Short mmCIF file of C-alpha atoms in Angstrom, two decimals:
data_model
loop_
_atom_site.label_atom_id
_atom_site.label_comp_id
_atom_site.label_asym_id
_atom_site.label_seq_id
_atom_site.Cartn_x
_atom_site.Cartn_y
_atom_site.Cartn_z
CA UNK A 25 -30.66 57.85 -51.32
CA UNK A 26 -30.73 54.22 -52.30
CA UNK A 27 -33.92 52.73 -52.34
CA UNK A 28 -32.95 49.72 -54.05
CA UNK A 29 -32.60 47.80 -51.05
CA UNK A 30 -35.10 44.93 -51.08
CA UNK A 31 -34.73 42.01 -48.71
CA UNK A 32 -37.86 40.79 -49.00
CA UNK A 33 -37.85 37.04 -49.72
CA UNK A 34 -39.34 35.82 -52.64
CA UNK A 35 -42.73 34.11 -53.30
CA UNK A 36 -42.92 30.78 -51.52
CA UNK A 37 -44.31 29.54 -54.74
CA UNK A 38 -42.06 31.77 -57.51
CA UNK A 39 -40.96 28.72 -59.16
CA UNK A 40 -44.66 28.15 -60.64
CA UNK A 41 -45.00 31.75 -62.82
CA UNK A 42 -43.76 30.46 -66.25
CA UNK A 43 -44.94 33.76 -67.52
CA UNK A 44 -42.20 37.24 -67.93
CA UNK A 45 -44.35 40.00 -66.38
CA UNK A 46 -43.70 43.49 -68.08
CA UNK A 47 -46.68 45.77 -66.49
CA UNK A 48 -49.58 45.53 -64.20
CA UNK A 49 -51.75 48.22 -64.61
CA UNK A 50 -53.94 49.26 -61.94
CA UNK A 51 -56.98 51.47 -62.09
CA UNK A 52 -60.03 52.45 -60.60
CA UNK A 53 -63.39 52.53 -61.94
CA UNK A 54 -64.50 54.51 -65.12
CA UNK A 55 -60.40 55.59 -65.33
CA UNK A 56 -59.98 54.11 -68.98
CA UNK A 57 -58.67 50.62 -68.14
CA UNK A 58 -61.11 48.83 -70.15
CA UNK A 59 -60.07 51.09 -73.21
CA UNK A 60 -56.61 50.25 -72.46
CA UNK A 61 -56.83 46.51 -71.83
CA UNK A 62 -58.46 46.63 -75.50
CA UNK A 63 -55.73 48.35 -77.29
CA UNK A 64 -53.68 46.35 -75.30
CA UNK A 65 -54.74 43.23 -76.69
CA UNK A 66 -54.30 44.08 -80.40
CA UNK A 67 -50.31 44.27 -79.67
CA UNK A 68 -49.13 41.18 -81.20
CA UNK A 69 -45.88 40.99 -78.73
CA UNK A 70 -48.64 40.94 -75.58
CA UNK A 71 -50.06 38.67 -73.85
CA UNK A 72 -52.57 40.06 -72.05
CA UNK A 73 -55.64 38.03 -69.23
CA UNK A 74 -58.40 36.14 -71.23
CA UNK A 75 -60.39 38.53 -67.95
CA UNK A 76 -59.69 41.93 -68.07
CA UNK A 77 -59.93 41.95 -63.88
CA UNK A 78 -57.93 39.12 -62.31
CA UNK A 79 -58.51 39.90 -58.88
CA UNK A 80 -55.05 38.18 -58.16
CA UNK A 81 -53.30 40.17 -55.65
CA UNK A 82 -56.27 40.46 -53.74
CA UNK A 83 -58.92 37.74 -54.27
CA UNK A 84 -57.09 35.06 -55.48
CA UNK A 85 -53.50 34.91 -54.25
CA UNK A 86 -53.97 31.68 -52.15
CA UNK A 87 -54.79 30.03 -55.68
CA UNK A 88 -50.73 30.42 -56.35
CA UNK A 89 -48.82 31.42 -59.18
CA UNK A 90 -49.53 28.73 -61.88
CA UNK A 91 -53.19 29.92 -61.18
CA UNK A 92 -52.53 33.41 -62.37
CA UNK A 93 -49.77 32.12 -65.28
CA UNK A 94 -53.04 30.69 -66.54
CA UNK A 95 -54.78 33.33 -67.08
CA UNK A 96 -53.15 34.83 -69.81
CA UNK A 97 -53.63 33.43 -73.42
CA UNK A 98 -49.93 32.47 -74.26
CA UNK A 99 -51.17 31.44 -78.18
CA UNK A 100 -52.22 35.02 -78.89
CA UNK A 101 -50.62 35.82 -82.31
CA UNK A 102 -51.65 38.32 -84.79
CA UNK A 103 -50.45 37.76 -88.78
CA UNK A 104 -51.09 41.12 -90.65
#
């Protein structure tokens, strides 16, 4: 069974995401995503949204990719 098949074209506008995506995570409410976006944060090889929520798939996909390559803080560095 090969379900590797994907034909789908991609984004009109895939030349404007200057950011490497790694994960999305996806939750629902009171399922620990606020705990995790915290942790998250602390990892100094992550870049992570400024907003834990960015609403992008669903609210704000007609604001385009640059839009949501802007949301993440790219100058997030931790020196221990």
């Amino acid at each position: 069974n090969n379900n590797n098949n994907n034909n789908s074209p991609p984004p009109y506008d895939i030349q404007e995401l200057n950011i490497q995506i790694s994960f999305l995570c996806i939750g629902a409410q009171k399922a620990g995503t606020t705990w995790l976006h915290e942790i998250l944060t602390k990892h100094p090889h992550l870049s992570l949204p400024k907003q834990k929520e960015v609403h992008f798939w669903d609210w704000n996909r007609r604001k385009g990719l640059a839009w949501y390559s802007r949301q993440f803080n790219h100058h997030h560095h931790h020196h221990h």
